[in-house]
Coordinates of C-alpha atoms in Angstrom, one line a residue:
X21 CA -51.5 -34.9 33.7
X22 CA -49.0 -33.4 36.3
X23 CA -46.1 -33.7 33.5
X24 CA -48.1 -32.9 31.1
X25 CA -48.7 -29.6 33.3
X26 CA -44.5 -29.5 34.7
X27 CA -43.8 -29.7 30.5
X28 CA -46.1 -26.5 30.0
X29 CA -44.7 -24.5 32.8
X30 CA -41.2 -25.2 32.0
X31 CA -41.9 -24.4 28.4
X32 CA -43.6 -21.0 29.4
X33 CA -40.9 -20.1 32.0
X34 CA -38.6 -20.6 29.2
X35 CA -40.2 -19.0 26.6
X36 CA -40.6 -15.6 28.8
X37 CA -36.7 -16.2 29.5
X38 CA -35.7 -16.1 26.3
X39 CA -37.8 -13.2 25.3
X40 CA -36.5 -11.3 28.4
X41 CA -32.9 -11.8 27.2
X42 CA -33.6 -10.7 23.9
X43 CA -35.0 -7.7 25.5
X44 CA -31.9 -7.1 27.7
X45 CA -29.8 -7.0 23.8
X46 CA -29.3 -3.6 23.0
X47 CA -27.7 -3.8 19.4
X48 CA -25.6 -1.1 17.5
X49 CA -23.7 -1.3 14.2
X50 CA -21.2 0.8 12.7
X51 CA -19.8 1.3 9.3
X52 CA -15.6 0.5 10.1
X53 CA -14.8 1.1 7.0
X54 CA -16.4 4.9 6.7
X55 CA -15.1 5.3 10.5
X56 CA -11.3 4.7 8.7
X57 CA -12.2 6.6 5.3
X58 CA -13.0 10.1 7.8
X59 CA -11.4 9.3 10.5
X60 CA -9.8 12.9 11.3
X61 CA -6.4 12.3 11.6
X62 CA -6.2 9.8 8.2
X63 CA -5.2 12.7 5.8
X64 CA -2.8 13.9 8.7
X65 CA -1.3 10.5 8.3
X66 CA -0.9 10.6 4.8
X67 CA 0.5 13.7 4.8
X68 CA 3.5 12.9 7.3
X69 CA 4.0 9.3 5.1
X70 CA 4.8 11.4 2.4
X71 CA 6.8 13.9 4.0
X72 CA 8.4 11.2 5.7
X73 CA 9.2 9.5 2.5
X74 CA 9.5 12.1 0.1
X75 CA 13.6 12.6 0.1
X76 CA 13.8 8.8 -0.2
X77 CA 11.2 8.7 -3.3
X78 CA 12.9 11.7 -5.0
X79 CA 16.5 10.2 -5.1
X80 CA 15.0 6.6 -6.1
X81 CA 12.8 8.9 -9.2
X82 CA 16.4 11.0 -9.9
X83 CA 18.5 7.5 -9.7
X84 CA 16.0 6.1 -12.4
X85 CA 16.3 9.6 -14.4
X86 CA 20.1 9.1 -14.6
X87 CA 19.9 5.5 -15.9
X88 CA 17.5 6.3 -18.1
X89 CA 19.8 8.9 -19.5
X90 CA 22.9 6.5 -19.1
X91 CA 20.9 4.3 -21.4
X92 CA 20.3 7.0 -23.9
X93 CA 24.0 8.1 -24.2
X94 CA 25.2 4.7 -24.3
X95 CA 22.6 3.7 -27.0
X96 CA 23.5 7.4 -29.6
X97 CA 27.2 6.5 -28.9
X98 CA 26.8 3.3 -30.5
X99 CA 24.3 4.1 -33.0
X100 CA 26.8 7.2 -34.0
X101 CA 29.6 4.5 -34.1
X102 CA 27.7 2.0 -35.9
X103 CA 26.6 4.3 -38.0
X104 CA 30.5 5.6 -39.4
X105 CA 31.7 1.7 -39.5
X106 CA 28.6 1.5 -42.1
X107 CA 29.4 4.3 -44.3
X108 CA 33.4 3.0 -44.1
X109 CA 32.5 -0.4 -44.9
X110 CA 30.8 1.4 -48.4
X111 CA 34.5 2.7 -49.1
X112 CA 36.4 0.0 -51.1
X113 CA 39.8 1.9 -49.6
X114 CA 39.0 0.4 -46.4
X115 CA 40.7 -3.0 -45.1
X116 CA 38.4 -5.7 -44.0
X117 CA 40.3 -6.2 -40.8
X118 CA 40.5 -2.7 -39.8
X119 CA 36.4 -3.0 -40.0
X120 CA 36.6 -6.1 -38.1
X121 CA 38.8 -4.5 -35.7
X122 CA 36.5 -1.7 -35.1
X123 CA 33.1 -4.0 -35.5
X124 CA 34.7 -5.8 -32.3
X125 CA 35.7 -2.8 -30.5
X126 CA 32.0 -1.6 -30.6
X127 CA 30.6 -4.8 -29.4
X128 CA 32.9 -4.7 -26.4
X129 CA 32.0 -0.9 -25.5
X130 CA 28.3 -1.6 -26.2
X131 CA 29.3 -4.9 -23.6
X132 CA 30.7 -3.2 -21.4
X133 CA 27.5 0.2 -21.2
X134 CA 25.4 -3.0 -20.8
X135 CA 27.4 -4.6 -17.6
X136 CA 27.3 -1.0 -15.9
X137 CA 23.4 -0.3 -16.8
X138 CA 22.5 -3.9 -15.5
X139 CA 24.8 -3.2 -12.5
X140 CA 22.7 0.1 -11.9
X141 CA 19.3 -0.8 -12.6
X142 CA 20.3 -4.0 -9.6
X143 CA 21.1 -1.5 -7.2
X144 CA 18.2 1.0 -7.9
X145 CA 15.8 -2.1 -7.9
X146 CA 17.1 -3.0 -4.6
X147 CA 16.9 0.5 -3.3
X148 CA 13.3 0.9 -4.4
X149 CA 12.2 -2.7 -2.9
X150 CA 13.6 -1.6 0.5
X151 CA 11.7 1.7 0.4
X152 CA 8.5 0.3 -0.9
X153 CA 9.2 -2.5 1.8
X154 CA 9.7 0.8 4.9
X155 CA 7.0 2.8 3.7
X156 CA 4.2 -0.3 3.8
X157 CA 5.7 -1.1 7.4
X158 CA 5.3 2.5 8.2
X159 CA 2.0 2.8 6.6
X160 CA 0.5 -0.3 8.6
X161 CA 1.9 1.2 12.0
X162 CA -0.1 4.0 11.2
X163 CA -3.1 2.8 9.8
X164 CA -3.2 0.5 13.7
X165 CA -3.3 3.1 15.2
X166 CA -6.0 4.8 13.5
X167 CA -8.0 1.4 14.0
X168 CA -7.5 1.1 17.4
X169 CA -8.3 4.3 17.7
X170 CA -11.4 3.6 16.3
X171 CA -11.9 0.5 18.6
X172 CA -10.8 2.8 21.6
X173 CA -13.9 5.2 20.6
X174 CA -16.1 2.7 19.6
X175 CA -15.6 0.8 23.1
X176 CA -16.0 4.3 24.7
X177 CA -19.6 5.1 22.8
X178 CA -20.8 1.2 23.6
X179 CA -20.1 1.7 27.4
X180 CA -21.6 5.0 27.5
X181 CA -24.7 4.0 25.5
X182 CA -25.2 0.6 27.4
X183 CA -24.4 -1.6 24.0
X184 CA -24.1 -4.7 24.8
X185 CA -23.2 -6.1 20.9
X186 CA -21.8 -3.2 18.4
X187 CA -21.1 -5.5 14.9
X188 CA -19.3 -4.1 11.6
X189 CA -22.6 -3.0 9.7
X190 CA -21.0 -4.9 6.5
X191 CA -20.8 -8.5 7.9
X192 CA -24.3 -8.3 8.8
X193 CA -27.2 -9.4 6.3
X194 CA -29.7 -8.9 8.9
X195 CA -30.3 -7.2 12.1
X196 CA -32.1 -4.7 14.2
X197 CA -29.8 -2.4 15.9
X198 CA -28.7 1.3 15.8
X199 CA -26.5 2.5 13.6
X200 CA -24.0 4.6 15.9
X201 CA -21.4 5.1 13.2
X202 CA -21.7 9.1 12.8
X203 CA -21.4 9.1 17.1
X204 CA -18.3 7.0 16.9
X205 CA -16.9 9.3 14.0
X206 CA -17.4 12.1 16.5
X207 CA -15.7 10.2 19.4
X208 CA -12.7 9.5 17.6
X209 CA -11.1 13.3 17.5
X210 CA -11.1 12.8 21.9
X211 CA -9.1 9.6 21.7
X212 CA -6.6 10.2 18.7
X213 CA -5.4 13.4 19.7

């Protein structure tokens, strides 16, 4: 009967311990993924990326605007050559070897246009992995900081507010908190700046 009685109490003294800690949780979600999409500063970001960038992405578009020219020069040049060794080759005055001759000299030039594009489109292919490589290192500096300033304001509201849990309202299915995503959002302009 006594530990029958000692299991009781320690099951009741549990029990009210348990719910007193659950008490003692004070919850809050927030949306990260709104926080970033209005975080203030994020079109100020995006507007120094591009003005940062800009020059670079202008002489990479104006290096692929002169190849693409340089293609369509070589390619009239050798249809305009092709062309006149046709309507020569119709003319019975003409020698087969001089057609030869000139068959193999347009093969060569059209060779050679080929050699130089390839050479160009290598180096502007080069040039535009590098600056897609700097601009996504540039772009990730920027976006940590706009996270941790997030973090910095979302720390800031939980201390203030007493939270002792604040979760990322998307990886939870379930739960029974406040959301203090809009008070974060207005947090955020007193750390970043």
């Amino acid at each position: 009967m006594k530990n029958v009685l000692k299991v009781t109490a320690l099951s009741l003294a549990l029990a009210f311990t348990a719910t007193a800690a659950q008490a003692e949780e004070n919850i809050a979600f927030i949306n990260a993924g709104y926080l970033f999409q209005n975080h203030p500063d994020r079109q100020a970001v995006a507007d120094k990326l591009d003005a940062e960038f800009k020059p670079q992405a202008d002489k990479l578009e104006a290096s692929k605007k002169n190849i693409d020219d340089k293609i369509a020069a070589e390619r009239k040049k050798i249809d305009a050559k092709v062309a006149e060794l046709q309507k020569d080759a119709k003319n019975p005055k003409q020698r087969p070897s001089e057609l030869q001759k000139r068959e193999a000299d347009i093969q060569k030039q059209q060779a050679t246009a080929e050699e130089e594009i390839n050479k160009l489109v290598t180096e502007h292919d080069k040039a535009a992995q590098e600056f897609q490589a700097n601009y996504e290192k540039r772009q990730m500096e920027e976006r940590t900081k706009l996270l941790e300033s997030i973090q910095t304001a979302t720390n800031k509201v939980a201390k203030d507010k007493k939270y002792t849990l604040v979760l990322d309202a998307n990886a939870v299915v379930f739960g029974d908190g406040k959301d203090i995503t809009e008070e974060v959002l207005k947090a955020i302009p007193k750390q970043a700046k």
